[in-house]
Amino acid sequence: MSTFNDLGLNEDLLAAINDLGFEKPSEVQQQAIPILLNEESDLVALAQTGTGKTAAFGFPMLQKIDIDSRTTQGLILSPTRELCLQITNELKLYGKHCNGLNVVAIYGGASISEQANQVKRGAQIIVATPGRMKDMINRKMVDISKIEYAVLDEADEMLNMGFYEDITSILSHTPQDKSTWLFSATMPKEVATIAKDFMYDPTEITVGNRNESTAQVSHEYYLVNARDRYLALKRLADANPDIFSVIFCRTKRDTQKVAENLIEDGYSAGALHGDLSQNQRDLVMKAFRNKQIQMLVATDVAARGIDVDDITHVINYQLPDEIETYTHRSGRTGRAGKTGVSMVIVSKSEVRKIKSIERIIKKQFEKKDIPSGIEICEVQLMSLAKKVHNTEINHEIDLFLASINELFKDTDKDELIKKFFSVEFSRFYNYYDKAKDLTVNESYRGDDDSRPGGNGNETRYFINVGRKDGYDWMSLKDFLKAVLELGRDDVFKVDVKDSFSFFNTDKSIEDKVLAFFTDFKHNGRFVNVEVSEDKGRRGKRSGGRRRRDGKPRSERRSDGRRSEKRSENSKTSRKERRRSEGKTKSSRRSGKSSVSDRPRRSRRK
Ligand code: ADP
Ligand code: MG
């Protein structure tokens, strides 16, 4: 079967499909729709994100429910508010010729009574997040005792997010003899358990390999020194002038920080994480969808709702804690038949994780070098040349042509071209001239491993609080574990002195520890953590501490923040930068590209 007509869908739905411009059913649709239309069985369907799962359950549900009845017959549970709204919108589009159809979205962060009113008006289908749904059931605002179809969409994500109990509780309010359809990108144990506990002899369909990432995505990794992570990120962005990407960080804090740094450095970036208000998140997502934001920096949880089809790159600024999460990250690109690249920036201590990920996604990574300064200059220059070549002429300029010609009357074409491009290119060239090579060889034992204090797999840190601040080794350990969200044994060899202390962690979390304390304030003062040369012996502190990059402490900014993110471009003064930052802000608003002291890309159109 290869057309929608062959699948057995009714006229109203076929008309909508025609309006939507869907030419042929995707694989999961081809497999699922006939089963769901013709059988009353339960279904487990595994397919990657972006394969059209919403329509795979949406069309059959729309066809099978009784639109003349006002009873709620279909319930779709989905992990996030974003997805919930997306599914609702898609269903409304699919059912636009089904007169009398009422699909209602139920999710947290919006008025519960308004949602209850919408349900009361008669919703044949409810699309809900588990938390809010449970709440409304408890308050008797919805009645799902007569539903015939329950869909668990993105089941793996819902379970990841800890919704098992909520789902169980919600399903206990539904009739035994309903059909349950479970859709998921991956099949971890938890999903198998749900299928076993809540479904009766389900038919299983799998599109592609289980847990496999889509064929449309290629995977690359870049090995760098941990402290060069941010510079590496900027280079990757600069080497891809038309990048439209999601950048994943591990914590909300890193997410916010990386986004702020990118914005400060002139990129069109935004942050998406759980500490933002719903309104802030909506604004960021809107700007991203409109491509006003080229680089969206996000946590895994916040990115779950992102369903934007033409993301060119996913960048793993840090690898996720659970390597399975990598599949979800890379699945944000390569959607709807397009190709995409998933890039990972790794430090030496994490490089072994690449092998584990390869086993999960059943694909090989390509090890690539961070582009050199000169390569980036070339890419940027050619990108600019193409842009100029494709620019439509603004004939308002005709008026001034005579004067401009007069000015350039002694300049030949080659010289003119060189001058013209130098306006932009010199900026890039000056920035990247003499920029260091960021690539690290896998066999290279750089300062990542030879750094004093980091003997073997441990890192020893200095921290500027001690007994005077009321800490003993136990309370300091508890404090560190709490703020860093670490496990029981993750902080060790805690040695508390009068006004300072030492502690160790596993080397693999050194980045996280240092990043966390870059400008951390506690009880009104900056808590400062640095890698120490004290190896856990009774510490001689003098001369022992040094910055991670070996630079003198005087380079630290007075506000306690590290200045290293600016260090790649040390040629321009802070004053110049500030001036140009002001300029970028206003030019960003007006949508024009900006000229500044450091390479900035003009916005995508
Ligand atoms: P999934 O739930 O598997 O991640 P979605 O259902 O969100 O995927 O679909 C991804 C995108 O593909 C949506 O924009 C949807 O409108 C579109 N789409 C779905 N089915 C088809 C089809 N048969 N042909 C073209 N586009 C489709
Ligand atoms: Mg989906």
XYZ file of C-alpha atoms and ligand atoms in Angstrom:
633
model
C 0.000 0.000 0.000
C 1.497 3.281 -0.893
C -1.209 5.940 -0.980
C -3.534 7.375 1.635
C -6.481 6.207 -0.508
C -5.409 2.597 0.001
C -5.435 2.805 3.778
C -9.202 2.895 4.210
C -9.610 6.479 5.431
C -12.902 8.296 4.871
C -13.584 11.240 2.552
C -13.337 13.924 5.222
C -9.903 12.769 6.280
C -8.652 12.317 2.721
C -9.779 15.858 1.961
C -7.765 17.146 4.929
C -4.733 15.120 3.849
C -5.054 16.714 0.460
C -5.265 20.185 1.996
C -2.188 19.461 4.095
C -0.271 18.411 1.009
C 0.771 15.017 2.430
C 1.591 12.983 -0.662
C 2.059 9.554 0.735
C 1.766 7.935 4.124
C 4.979 7.535 6.079
C 6.059 4.042 6.989
C 4.606 4.064 10.490
C 1.349 5.411 9.058
C 1.258 2.676 6.415
C 1.705 0.048 9.042
C -0.414 1.426 11.871
C -3.448 2.972 10.172
C -4.920 -0.233 8.640
C -4.444 -2.123 11.905
C -6.033 0.587 14.010
C -8.939 1.044 11.581
C -9.756 -2.624 11.185
C -8.893 -4.248 14.470
C -9.821 -3.500 18.030
C -6.478 -4.706 19.341
C -3.910 -2.857 21.404
C -0.839 -1.566 19.596
C 2.784 -0.854 20.391
C 4.470 1.209 17.673
C 8.137 2.097 17.739
C 9.330 4.791 15.403
C 11.743 7.680 15.521
C 10.677 11.246 16.117
C 9.585 13.018 12.987
C 8.165 9.920 11.339
C 4.537 11.066 11.519
C 3.275 9.189 14.551
C 0.609 11.790 15.356
C -1.198 11.075 12.107
C -0.641 7.339 12.570
C -2.934 7.359 15.605
C -4.772 10.606 14.823
C -6.468 9.563 11.589
C -7.763 6.222 12.894
C -9.022 7.868 16.083
C -10.803 10.617 14.165
C -12.426 8.040 11.918
C -13.534 5.739 14.722
C -15.023 8.180 17.207
C -18.657 9.251 16.988
C -18.554 12.943 16.214
C -22.275 13.384 16.791
C -21.801 12.364 20.401
C -20.403 14.780 22.967
C -18.929 12.022 25.103
C -15.164 11.888 25.544
C -14.072 8.846 23.576
C -10.389 9.354 22.973
C -7.622 10.259 25.436
C -4.083 11.042 24.337
C -1.398 11.403 26.985
C 1.791 13.172 26.020
C 4.790 14.264 28.086
C 4.900 18.036 27.691
C 2.659 20.999 27.228
C 4.388 21.801 23.911
C 3.679 18.358 22.524
C 0.186 18.424 23.916
C -0.565 21.627 22.035
C 1.120 20.349 18.901
C -0.913 17.158 18.860
C -4.103 19.135 19.483
C -3.329 21.453 16.592
C -2.425 18.578 14.286
C -5.653 16.746 15.165
C -7.682 19.864 14.474
C -6.028 20.108 11.067
C -6.569 16.430 10.319
C -10.197 16.731 11.403
C -10.984 20.091 9.860
C -13.706 18.589 7.650
C -15.202 16.587 10.502
C -18.048 18.889 11.494
C -18.677 19.108 15.195
C -15.273 17.778 16.228
C -13.991 19.157 19.506
C -10.429 18.415 20.579
C -9.344 19.897 23.906
C -5.825 20.272 25.273
C -5.236 19.878 29.000
C -1.887 20.886 30.445
C -0.359 22.629 33.425
C 0.523 26.285 33.617
C -2.810 27.506 32.242
C -6.224 28.094 33.785
C -7.693 24.829 34.952
C -11.251 26.153 35.050
C -11.003 27.375 31.473
C -9.858 23.909 30.433
C -12.674 22.339 32.446
C -15.178 24.578 30.650
C -13.854 23.501 27.283
C -14.254 19.876 28.284
C -17.766 20.547 29.539
C -18.779 21.831 26.133
C -18.218 18.302 24.919
C -14.802 17.081 23.865
C -14.690 13.855 21.891
C -10.913 13.860 22.235
C -8.754 15.086 25.105
C -5.012 15.555 24.676
C -3.357 15.861 28.068
C -0.162 15.921 30.059
C -0.321 13.333 32.855
C 0.068 15.752 35.779
C -2.778 18.096 34.873
C -4.965 15.206 33.745
C -4.668 13.505 37.091
C -5.431 16.758 38.826
C -8.603 17.258 36.804
C -9.753 13.701 37.385
C -9.327 14.196 41.121
C -11.354 17.370 40.944
C -13.984 15.609 38.854
C -13.555 18.079 36.035
C -13.277 15.368 33.386
C -14.964 12.069 32.833
C -12.915 9.473 31.026
C -15.003 6.510 32.132
C -16.332 5.980 28.621
C -13.245 6.357 26.527
C -12.661 3.770 23.850
C -9.162 4.725 22.783
C -6.202 5.666 24.944
C -2.949 6.753 23.351
C 0.337 6.914 25.227
C 2.400 9.136 22.970
C 6.157 9.421 23.434
C 5.804 6.769 26.115
C 9.549 6.574 26.706
C 9.713 10.309 27.378
C 6.763 10.187 29.763
C 8.417 7.426 31.736
C 11.760 9.225 31.660
C 10.036 12.168 33.203
C 8.660 10.073 36.019
C 5.020 9.910 34.964
C 4.603 6.184 35.603
C 2.440 6.659 38.680
C 0.320 9.352 37.089
C -0.298 7.207 34.025
C -1.269 4.235 36.167
C -3.634 6.348 38.157
C -5.225 7.915 35.062
C -5.709 4.583 33.331
C -7.447 3.194 36.407
C -10.309 5.593 35.616
C -10.763 4.225 32.109
C -12.809 1.209 31.032
C -11.151 -2.201 30.805
C -12.267 -2.854 27.263
C -10.801 0.227 25.606
C -8.002 -0.047 23.055
C -4.606 1.225 24.115
C -2.120 2.470 21.544
C 1.420 3.119 22.672
C 3.851 5.145 20.580
C 7.489 5.507 21.433
C 10.823 6.267 19.803
C 12.717 3.821 21.968
C 11.859 0.683 23.902
C 13.559 0.768 27.279
C 12.531 -1.741 29.944
C 10.018 0.662 31.452
C 8.062 0.903 28.213
C 8.007 -2.860 27.897
C 6.631 -3.009 31.441
C 3.836 -0.574 30.632
C 2.978 -2.618 27.559
C 2.862 -5.748 29.667
C 0.878 -4.251 32.540
C -1.645 -2.153 30.688
C -2.151 -3.743 27.328
C -3.777 -6.907 26.160
C -1.760 -8.899 23.642
C -0.663 -5.839 21.686
C 0.266 -5.960 18.022
C 3.807 -4.651 17.679
C 5.156 -2.646 14.802
C 8.676 -1.316 14.495
C 9.854 1.160 11.929
C 13.613 1.042 11.533
C 15.640 -0.606 14.259
C 14.696 -0.256 17.871
C 16.453 2.697 19.458
C 18.216 3.373 16.203
C 18.724 6.931 15.156
C 17.378 8.014 11.800
C 19.383 7.422 8.664
C 19.094 11.111 7.893
C 21.424 12.119 10.704
C 25.200 11.879 10.577
C 27.148 11.843 13.818
C 30.416 13.643 14.454
C 32.570 14.157 17.491
C 35.212 16.722 18.283
C 37.830 16.049 20.913
C 38.950 19.161 22.770
C 40.415 20.120 26.100
C 37.590 20.531 28.565
C 38.318 24.201 29.070
C 38.064 24.874 25.306
C 34.501 23.629 25.064
C 32.975 27.040 24.596
C 35.562 28.194 22.047
C 34.974 24.967 20.158
C 31.246 25.639 20.124
C 31.805 29.086 18.656
C 34.077 27.708 15.977
C 31.524 25.087 14.991
C 28.943 27.823 14.691
C 31.254 30.106 12.720
C 32.167 27.281 10.358
C 28.461 26.794 9.583
C 27.137 30.237 8.721
C 23.596 28.981 8.072
C 23.387 26.915 11.215
C 19.944 26.510 12.788
C 20.566 24.417 15.831
C 19.716 23.087 19.251
C 22.640 22.995 21.668
C 22.268 20.619 24.577
C 23.750 21.217 27.998
C 23.458 19.042 31.045
C 22.176 21.520 33.594
C 19.904 24.535 33.624
C 22.784 26.575 34.874
C 25.116 25.637 32.026
C 22.290 26.161 29.569
C 21.691 29.685 30.790
C 25.397 30.434 30.905
C 26.223 29.185 27.414
C 23.261 31.056 25.953
C 24.276 34.259 27.743
C 27.848 33.932 26.549
C 26.733 33.366 22.979
C 24.454 36.382 23.078
C 27.205 38.464 24.589
C 29.481 37.291 21.792
C 27.030 38.421 19.182
C 25.260 35.230 18.168
C 21.514 34.997 17.839
C 21.029 32.561 20.684
C 18.416 31.819 23.336
C 18.063 29.606 26.399
C 15.309 27.095 27.061
C 15.150 25.478 30.483
C 12.859 24.796 33.371
C 13.768 27.861 35.415
C 12.158 30.128 32.848
C 8.521 31.041 33.175
C 6.094 29.540 30.700
C 5.793 32.917 29.075
C 9.559 33.238 28.642
C 9.723 29.752 27.179
C 6.931 30.544 24.744
C 8.749 33.664 23.588
C 12.012 31.787 23.058
C 10.267 29.024 21.138
C 8.458 31.545 18.998
C 11.697 33.332 18.166
C 13.315 29.994 17.362
C 10.487 28.894 15.087
C 10.706 32.231 13.272
C 14.450 31.699 12.979
C 15.201 34.882 14.881
C 17.215 32.566 17.084
C 19.795 30.461 15.266
C 21.172 28.670 18.299
C 18.768 27.434 20.923
C 20.586 26.259 24.036
C 18.432 23.787 25.944
C 18.274 21.183 28.665
C 17.019 17.739 27.743
C 13.787 18.129 29.631
C 12.948 21.518 28.159
C 13.839 20.396 24.635
C 11.354 17.551 24.709
C 8.673 19.637 23.167
C 10.781 20.993 20.349
C 9.250 19.953 17.097
C 10.816 22.165 14.502
C 11.423 20.477 11.186
C 14.444 22.160 9.660
C 17.047 22.064 12.416
C 20.400 21.648 10.637
C 22.591 20.762 13.616
C 22.237 19.317 17.065
C 25.265 20.145 19.170
C 25.972 18.161 22.307
C 27.866 20.787 24.265
C 28.062 18.146 26.957
C 27.024 14.536 26.640
C 23.895 13.570 28.559
C 24.222 11.634 31.808
C 22.122 8.827 30.400
C 23.558 7.937 27.039
C 20.135 6.757 25.821
C 19.125 10.400 25.886
C 21.479 10.947 22.966
C 18.922 9.346 20.619
C 16.356 11.944 21.602
C 18.783 14.780 21.152
C 19.964 13.726 17.714
C 16.367 13.031 16.709
C 15.691 16.778 16.796
C 17.444 17.067 13.468
C 17.011 15.050 10.272
C 13.251 15.397 10.493
C 10.641 15.323 7.743
C 12.987 13.887 5.130
C 15.767 16.432 5.659
C 19.334 15.584 6.589
C 21.011 16.763 9.757
C 24.223 16.581 11.714
C 24.588 15.695 15.354
C 27.868 16.985 16.784
C 29.403 16.079 20.110
C 32.068 18.125 21.835
C 33.968 15.756 24.120
C 36.908 15.982 26.419
C 39.319 13.099 26.815
C 37.710 11.801 29.949
C 34.399 11.250 28.170
C 35.555 9.985 24.827
C 34.855 6.373 25.735
C 31.167 7.228 25.933
C 31.187 7.689 22.160
C 31.685 3.948 21.753
C 28.715 3.202 24.000
C 26.545 5.586 22.038
C 27.603 3.967 18.781
C 26.339 0.666 20.139
C 22.985 2.186 21.016
C 22.396 4.091 17.810
C 24.009 1.386 15.695
C 25.902 3.967 13.729
C 29.486 5.137 13.602
C 30.665 8.545 14.628
C 33.114 10.415 12.475
C 35.950 11.994 14.438
C 36.497 15.479 13.111
C 38.828 18.343 13.883
C 37.573 21.671 15.099
C 37.921 23.923 12.046
C 41.012 26.087 12.106
C 40.816 29.867 12.049
C 41.778 30.030 8.406
C 39.187 27.425 7.392
C 36.513 29.446 9.120
C 37.648 32.614 7.399
C 37.336 30.883 4.059
C 33.852 29.556 4.804
C 32.706 32.954 5.992
C 34.207 34.750 3.022
C 32.594 32.416 0.487
C 29.295 32.562 2.315
C 29.438 36.336 2.140
C 30.380 36.240 -1.544
C 27.391 34.005 -2.293
C 25.122 36.265 -0.328
C 26.311 39.299 -2.266
C 25.922 37.380 -5.516
C 22.329 36.444 -4.694
C 21.305 39.806 -3.327
C 18.513 41.548 -5.119
C 19.543 45.020 -6.180
C 17.976 47.928 -4.401
C 17.500 50.571 -7.079
C 17.326 53.384 -4.587
C 21.093 53.179 -4.866
C 20.946 54.349 -8.523
C 20.553 57.844 -7.245
C 23.978 57.776 -5.609
C 25.722 55.739 -8.239
C 27.370 58.755 -9.847
C 28.989 59.900 -6.615
C 30.096 56.377 -5.718
C 31.567 55.911 -9.190
C 33.390 59.157 -8.801
C 34.910 57.939 -5.544
C 36.072 54.666 -7.080
C 37.034 55.941 -10.489
C 40.666 54.872 -10.051
C 39.874 51.514 -8.460
C 39.806 48.458 -10.741
C 37.384 45.562 -10.244
C 39.746 43.233 -8.368
C 40.767 45.957 -6.029
C 37.177 46.978 -5.463
C 36.194 43.409 -4.675
C 39.064 43.106 -2.236
C 38.190 46.325 -0.521
C 34.510 45.466 -0.380
C 35.063 42.075 1.195
C 37.742 43.334 3.517
C 35.053 45.295 5.309
C 33.689 42.015 6.668
C 36.605 39.674 6.215
C 39.234 41.615 8.145
C 37.040 41.348 11.161
C 37.044 37.579 10.944
C 40.655 37.443 9.965
C 41.745 39.571 12.882
C 39.772 37.421 15.222
C 41.073 34.128 13.974
C 44.584 35.155 12.984
C 46.912 33.264 15.289
C 43.966 31.530 16.954
C 45.225 28.307 18.440
C 44.395 24.835 17.246
C 41.711 23.393 19.499
C 41.873 19.821 18.352
C 43.324 17.231 20.689
C 44.629 13.864 19.560
C 43.200 10.859 21.255
C 46.684 9.733 22.225
C 47.771 13.178 23.331
C 48.283 13.543 27.024
C 47.590 17.214 27.292
C 47.254 19.258 30.396
C 43.869 17.667 30.838
C 45.546 14.732 32.457
C 48.872 16.054 33.562
C 47.436 18.881 35.558
C 48.634 18.755 39.131
C 45.970 17.754 41.542
C 44.296 15.699 38.890
C 46.249 12.554 39.620
C 44.750 9.762 37.591
C 41.032 9.992 37.570
C 40.576 12.444 40.392
C 40.642 16.197 40.550
C 41.537 18.078 43.708
C 40.037 21.487 44.222
C 40.666 24.483 46.383
C 37.609 26.264 47.784
C 37.672 29.577 49.612
C 35.487 28.586 52.560
C 36.609 26.874 55.716
C 36.142 26.548 59.477
C 35.695 30.302 59.835
C 32.579 29.958 57.742
C 31.254 27.283 60.051
C 32.126 24.219 57.993
C 33.607 20.943 59.090
C 34.404 18.207 56.600
C 30.985 16.664 56.873
C 28.964 19.810 56.460
C 31.168 21.001 53.602
C 30.741 17.673 51.861
C 26.968 17.900 52.306
C 26.955 21.441 50.999
C 28.946 20.479 47.889
C 26.812 17.438 47.203
C 23.659 19.491 47.519
C 24.605 22.434 45.308
C 26.269 20.260 42.686
C 23.480 17.683 42.811
C 25.954 14.865 43.321
C 25.633 11.409 44.782
C 26.788 10.088 48.136
C 30.379 9.262 47.234
C 31.015 11.826 44.541
C 32.832 14.297 46.799
C 35.729 12.921 48.852
C 38.996 13.723 50.598
C 37.414 16.833 52.060
C 40.024 18.702 54.059
C 38.758 21.798 55.892
C 41.231 24.494 56.966
C 40.602 27.791 58.713
C 39.636 29.994 55.807
C 39.799 27.557 52.909
C 39.435 23.866 52.157
C 40.220 21.142 49.659
C 38.125 18.389 48.178
C 38.266 15.811 45.390
C 35.848 14.593 42.766
C 36.068 12.225 39.890
C 37.836 13.894 37.019
C 34.882 13.351 34.699
C 32.845 15.957 36.568
C 35.601 18.536 36.856
C 33.976 20.649 34.152
C 30.696 20.602 35.925
C 32.230 21.582 39.257
C 34.246 24.447 37.800
C 31.399 25.657 35.622
C 29.061 25.655 38.588
C 31.339 27.801 40.676
C 32.203 30.340 38.012
C 30.126 32.991 39.691
C 28.420 31.292 42.563
C 27.421 33.403 45.544
C 26.600 31.973 48.938
C 25.444 34.127 51.853
C 26.387 37.184 49.859
C 29.964 36.271 48.995
C 31.585 34.628 46.004
C 32.468 31.028 46.592
C 35.519 30.355 44.539
C 36.632 26.897 43.443
C 39.791 26.145 41.529
C 41.803 23.122 40.629
C 44.454 22.714 43.281
C 47.988 21.442 43.189
C 47.572 20.042 46.653
C 47.262 16.366 45.938
C 45.502 15.514 49.127
C 48.633 15.764 51.220
C 48.460 18.110 54.152
C 48.336 21.179 52.001
C 50.907 23.827 51.429
C 48.675 26.313 49.772
C 51.120 28.969 48.661
C 51.807 28.840 44.963
C 49.739 25.747 44.802
C 46.751 27.187 43.138
C 46.640 28.137 39.577
C 44.075 28.838 37.021
C 43.048 25.987 34.825
C 44.575 27.687 31.810
C 47.787 28.518 33.598
C 47.133 32.237 33.414
C 47.814 34.456 36.380
C 44.946 35.172 38.717
C 45.078 38.848 37.951
C 43.152 38.068 34.777
C 40.143 37.211 36.809
C 37.480 39.767 36.563
C 36.598 41.609 39.687
C 33.137 40.110 39.697
C 34.714 36.723 40.111
C 33.855 35.507 36.644
C 36.459 33.915 34.515
C 37.655 35.998 31.655
C 38.812 33.120 29.548
C 35.838 33.083 27.276
C 37.043 36.343 25.917
C 40.637 35.347 25.727
C 40.568 34.063 22.157
C 40.164 37.607 21.051
C 42.365 39.694 23.201
C 43.054 42.354 20.636
C 40.079 44.544 21.233
C 39.505 46.592 24.277
C 36.527 46.093 26.493
C 35.321 49.545 25.639
C 35.229 48.719 21.945
C 33.332 45.603 22.713
C 30.763 47.349 24.770
C 30.214 49.833 22.016
C 29.702 47.110 19.480
C 27.453 45.159 21.801
C 25.162 48.114 21.983
C 25.200 48.221 18.235
C 24.343 44.577 17.879
C 21.359 44.863 20.087
C 19.789 47.601 18.073
C 20.767 46.093 14.753
C 19.381 42.772 15.816
C 16.089 44.419 16.465
C 16.037 46.014 13.073
C 17.093 42.768 11.466
C 20.244 44.132 9.860
C 23.543 42.421 10.123
C 26.049 43.972 12.418
C 29.640 44.993 12.050
C 31.649 44.684 15.208
C 34.973 43.910 16.721
C 34.471 40.186 16.648
C 33.039 37.862 14.090
C 29.343 37.933 14.168
C 27.132 36.417 11.663
C 24.340 38.350 10.159
C 21.007 36.850 10.969
C 19.336 34.266 8.884
C 16.558 35.701 6.851
P 6.448 12.219 15.369
O 5.284 12.260 16.312
O 6.709 10.847 14.830
O 7.681 12.839 15.941
P 4.887 14.075 13.866
O 3.610 13.340 13.894
O 5.011 15.222 14.794
O 6.095 13.087 14.092
O 5.160 14.527 12.360
C 6.282 15.264 11.972
C 5.937 16.217 10.833
O 5.663 15.493 9.628
C 4.695 17.049 11.109
O 4.959 18.376 10.702
C 3.616 16.418 10.250
O 2.643 17.366 9.863
C 4.415 15.899 9.070
N 3.812 14.711 8.437
C 3.181 13.679 9.041
N 2.813 12.759 8.147
C 3.221 13.193 6.931
C 3.130 12.669 5.596
N 2.548 11.507 5.350
N 3.656 13.391 4.597
C 4.272 14.574 4.859
N 4.397 15.125 6.093
C 3.879 14.449 7.127
Mg 4.992 12.811 18.175
